Amino acid sequence: MPELVDWHTHCFLHEHRTDEDRALWSQRGVLGPGEALPEQHGAMIDEAGVSRFVVVAIPKHSGNHTPPEFIADYVGRYPGRAVGFCSVHPDDEDAPEEFERALNLGLKGIKLSPTYQHVDPRGKASWPLYEIASHHKVPVMFHCGGAYTGNLEFSDPVLLDKVAMAFPDLKIIVAHYGQPYMEQTAILMRKNENVFADLSARFHRPWQLYNGLMIAEEYRVTERLLFGSDFPVRTTAAAIAEFRGLNDWGTGLAMPRIPEKTIEAILFERPLSLLGIDPA
Ligand SMILES: [Zn+2]
């Protein structure tokens, strides 16, 4: 059964982000007004005809935080269709308890960001979180690569190799395909079958994504690439249109094409069950 899943969307209230963060993002032209209120999120989900979707917390850092109760409440409006991922800061003493609490609220995964949170993903602060995720069989999503703040020292997706090896049953999602480190993400995925990557927030950088998909084809890892919009960066509908238009360069040059069947498979053949998630 074809199933359109948006693996990476955000929904948050104004107060879940700091003024500094909002100013920075709009200065870089990322989020426009920087809002993704429940009514806006719901309207865009209806417009796109999405079968299922994941609502991901903003990585908890520097005063930015989407409370798990908020996400649980929002996804609860879409029974069987929506699941939520929480975020905790690995350096917070109560991070493991906070993660357990989010799981008890019904959330089905966790988002971490070594870059934004200034945390080495191989460090011992994160280890209890991996153990909890592994025990409860829920995925860990990492924002790797480029960021507006934080520490780029921890941005390389290859740092996750140690985690992927230590927890072979843990499903890891490299968000944004590890931008711009797509080759690194591809070798990480080839070596570790438990590593996946989403393409969210890459559709406005078509040259980068085009090359990244060519690399994924060559390394034969496209079956673990997931579609995501990163709403409010893109609506799901806009992201799908841009994804399907990825081969349209209009240059008159005969460019190699990303196979249409690869694009359609990433859109429609990546059910939540692929990562062991039951939306019920
Ligand atoms: Zn995101």
XYZ file of C-alpha atoms and ligand atoms in Angstrom:
281
model
C 0.000 0.000 0.000
C 1.615 3.305 -1.024
C 1.843 5.595 1.951
C 3.034 9.191 1.852
C 4.942 9.827 5.082
C 6.434 13.183 6.027
C 9.183 12.076 8.394
C 10.213 15.525 9.580
C 7.803 18.328 10.444
C 7.766 20.860 13.263
C 4.898 22.314 15.221
C 5.545 24.759 18.042
C 4.222 27.803 19.840
C 5.839 31.208 19.861
C 7.105 30.710 23.392
C 8.900 27.467 22.537
C 11.675 29.430 20.857
C 13.772 32.344 21.994
C 13.631 35.771 20.348
C 17.328 35.416 19.468
C 16.711 32.130 17.713
C 13.748 33.492 15.791
C 15.685 36.609 14.752
C 18.592 34.500 13.562
C 16.416 32.200 11.506
C 14.461 34.958 9.814
C 17.688 36.869 9.161
C 18.936 33.805 7.260
C 15.621 33.631 5.427
C 14.758 30.201 6.755
C 11.408 30.327 8.412
C 9.737 33.540 7.371
C 7.799 34.559 10.459
C 9.224 31.579 12.299
C 5.892 30.137 13.348
C 4.468 26.657 12.964
C 1.345 26.889 15.082
C -0.973 23.876 15.343
C -3.567 25.483 13.043
C -0.909 26.247 10.412
C 0.562 22.766 10.713
C -2.865 21.114 10.494
C -3.870 23.136 7.425
C -0.698 22.221 5.601
C -1.094 18.514 6.439
C -4.652 18.563 5.038
C -3.471 20.342 1.880
C -0.737 17.793 1.143
C -2.869 14.684 1.662
C -0.182 13.123 3.828
C -0.939 9.601 5.031
C 1.226 9.842 8.134
C 3.670 12.319 9.620
C 6.211 12.824 12.370
C 6.215 15.951 14.542
C 9.751 16.540 15.749
C 10.743 18.745 18.680
C 13.267 21.522 18.032
C 16.561 20.270 19.562
C 16.519 21.456 23.161
C 19.209 24.117 23.486
C 19.799 27.679 24.683
C 16.236 28.158 25.925
C 14.563 26.598 22.861
C 12.320 23.717 23.813
C 9.130 22.074 22.585
C 7.577 20.414 25.658
C 6.665 16.744 25.155
C 3.146 17.403 26.512
C 2.551 19.884 23.705
C 3.674 17.413 21.029
C 1.727 14.537 22.606
C -1.384 16.698 22.696
C -1.015 17.785 19.074
C -0.317 14.340 17.603
C -3.201 13.029 19.712
C -5.520 14.916 17.349
C -4.452 12.525 14.555
C -4.844 9.042 15.990
C -3.039 6.436 13.902
C -1.640 9.119 11.596
C 0.828 11.203 13.597
C 3.702 10.393 15.906
C 5.898 12.732 17.934
C 9.612 12.869 18.726
C 10.781 14.686 21.857
C 14.091 16.387 22.505
C 16.166 16.548 25.676
C 19.584 18.031 26.302
C 22.104 15.239 27.034
C 23.941 17.464 29.534
C 20.824 18.007 31.675
C 21.018 15.840 34.750
C 17.407 14.742 34.385
C 17.664 14.066 30.622
C 17.085 10.283 30.938
C 13.996 10.815 33.145
C 12.721 13.497 30.790
C 13.090 11.098 27.866
C 11.282 8.312 29.746
C 8.514 10.752 30.629
C 8.083 11.712 26.955
C 7.844 8.035 26.013
C 5.214 7.528 28.696
C 3.258 10.366 27.093
C 3.237 8.314 23.901
C 6.070 9.930 21.965
C 7.936 7.532 19.676
C 11.430 8.918 19.224
C 13.977 11.530 20.199
C 15.789 14.318 18.372
C 19.306 15.308 19.369
C 21.749 17.719 17.796
C 25.446 17.405 18.568
C 26.002 20.724 16.766
C 23.252 22.870 18.297
C 23.540 21.221 21.706
C 27.323 21.385 21.705
C 27.576 17.711 22.680
C 29.885 15.016 21.345
C 27.479 12.228 20.306
C 30.120 9.658 21.320
C 30.363 11.128 24.834
C 29.015 9.463 27.942
C 26.276 12.069 28.540
C 24.362 10.716 25.536
C 24.879 7.030 26.271
C 21.950 6.563 28.713
C 19.660 8.130 26.095
C 20.773 5.606 23.478
C 20.200 2.824 25.989
C 16.656 4.025 26.669
C 15.892 4.410 22.953
C 17.311 0.983 22.251
C 15.355 -0.592 25.120
C 12.065 0.986 23.994
C 12.860 0.360 20.296
C 12.375 4.003 19.288
C 14.589 5.865 16.813
C 17.090 8.601 17.553
C 17.166 11.436 15.031
C 20.304 13.573 14.863
C 20.615 16.988 13.309
C 24.134 16.810 11.851
C 26.062 19.151 9.592
C 25.458 22.857 9.126
C 23.838 24.989 11.828
C 23.393 28.664 12.645
C 24.814 28.372 16.145
C 26.507 25.730 18.269
C 29.671 23.815 17.567
C 30.562 22.504 14.113
C 33.243 20.326 15.690
C 30.498 17.773 16.398
C 28.695 18.140 13.075
C 30.247 15.252 11.124
C 27.767 12.371 10.669
C 30.684 9.897 10.780
C 30.860 10.555 14.557
C 27.694 8.454 14.745
C 29.519 5.348 13.533
C 30.490 4.516 17.098
C 26.866 4.804 18.249
C 25.569 2.760 15.315
C 28.094 0.004 16.070
C 27.455 -0.024 19.826
C 23.666 -0.220 19.306
C 23.120 -2.327 16.182
C 19.374 -2.577 16.859
C 18.937 1.153 17.422
C 17.433 2.957 14.450
C 19.321 6.181 13.739
C 18.007 8.920 11.447
C 20.488 11.490 10.143
C 18.302 14.545 9.538
C 18.779 16.646 6.396
C 20.945 13.837 4.983
C 23.763 15.224 7.146
C 23.971 18.415 5.044
C 26.341 19.184 3.498
C 28.136 15.947 4.410
C 26.080 13.652 2.215
C 29.036 11.489 1.182
C 29.885 10.944 4.847
C 26.258 10.077 5.552
C 26.202 7.648 2.625
C 29.273 5.732 3.853
C 27.831 5.712 7.376
C 24.617 4.225 5.973
C 26.378 1.695 3.767
C 28.369 0.384 6.719
C 25.537 0.430 9.252
C 22.174 -0.946 8.206
C 20.533 0.691 11.210
C 21.259 4.194 9.870
C 18.677 6.100 7.837
C 18.632 9.691 6.579
C 15.845 12.136 5.834
C 15.944 14.656 2.986
C 14.169 17.417 4.866
C 15.131 21.038 4.253
C 17.215 20.081 1.227
C 14.760 20.896 -1.538
C 15.825 24.543 -1.681
C 19.398 23.370 -2.384
C 18.687 21.288 -5.481
C 22.304 21.014 -6.672
C 23.411 19.634 -3.301
C 20.484 17.238 -3.075
C 20.868 16.109 -6.695
C 24.506 15.199 -6.056
C 23.605 13.602 -2.741
C 21.036 11.389 -4.437
C 23.523 10.395 -7.135
C 25.926 9.386 -4.363
C 23.169 7.437 -2.604
C 22.438 5.583 -5.858
C 26.107 4.734 -6.283
C 26.440 3.515 -2.690
C 23.077 1.730 -2.903
C 21.578 3.311 0.191
C 18.481 4.955 -1.314
C 16.253 2.369 0.361
C 17.017 4.009 3.691
C 16.381 7.581 2.549
C 13.205 9.106 3.968
C 11.132 12.043 2.761
C 10.618 15.044 5.038
C 9.595 18.669 4.580
C 11.008 20.226 7.760
C 7.819 22.310 7.909
C 7.793 25.326 8.350
C 10.953 25.432 6.210
C 8.810 23.948 3.432
C 5.219 22.756 3.309
C 4.915 19.071 2.515
C 3.227 19.901 -0.816
C 5.983 22.336 -1.859
C 8.696 19.873 -0.847
C 7.078 17.094 -2.942
C 6.833 19.385 -5.989
C 10.474 20.438 -5.659
C 11.583 16.840 -5.140
C 9.780 15.691 -8.294
C 11.288 18.627 -10.199
C 14.840 17.772 -9.191
C 15.811 16.633 -12.699
C 14.456 19.777 -14.395
C 17.570 21.873 -14.812
C 16.387 23.669 -17.928
C 20.002 24.006 -19.045
C 19.714 22.194 -22.349
C 22.472 19.904 -21.079
C 21.843 16.180 -20.955
C 22.240 15.697 -17.215
C 22.078 12.212 -15.726
C 18.674 11.773 -14.115
C 17.802 10.693 -10.623
C 15.546 7.742 -11.476
C 11.894 8.748 -11.100
C 11.243 5.392 -9.459
C 13.746 6.281 -6.721
C 11.985 9.589 -6.042
C 8.540 7.964 -5.963
C 9.774 5.127 -3.741
C 11.252 7.603 -1.240
C 7.909 9.438 -1.207
C 5.566 6.457 -0.979
C 7.450 3.359 0.174
C 8.951 4.420 3.495
C 6.231 3.481 5.998
C 6.681 4.179 9.706
C 7.013 0.424 10.225
C 10.356 0.551 8.382
C 11.772 1.992 11.612
C 9.591 -0.129 13.827
C 7.158 2.666 14.632
C 3.557 1.747 15.304
C 1.461 4.933 14.991
C -1.435 3.469 16.977
Zn 13.864 20.162 11.518
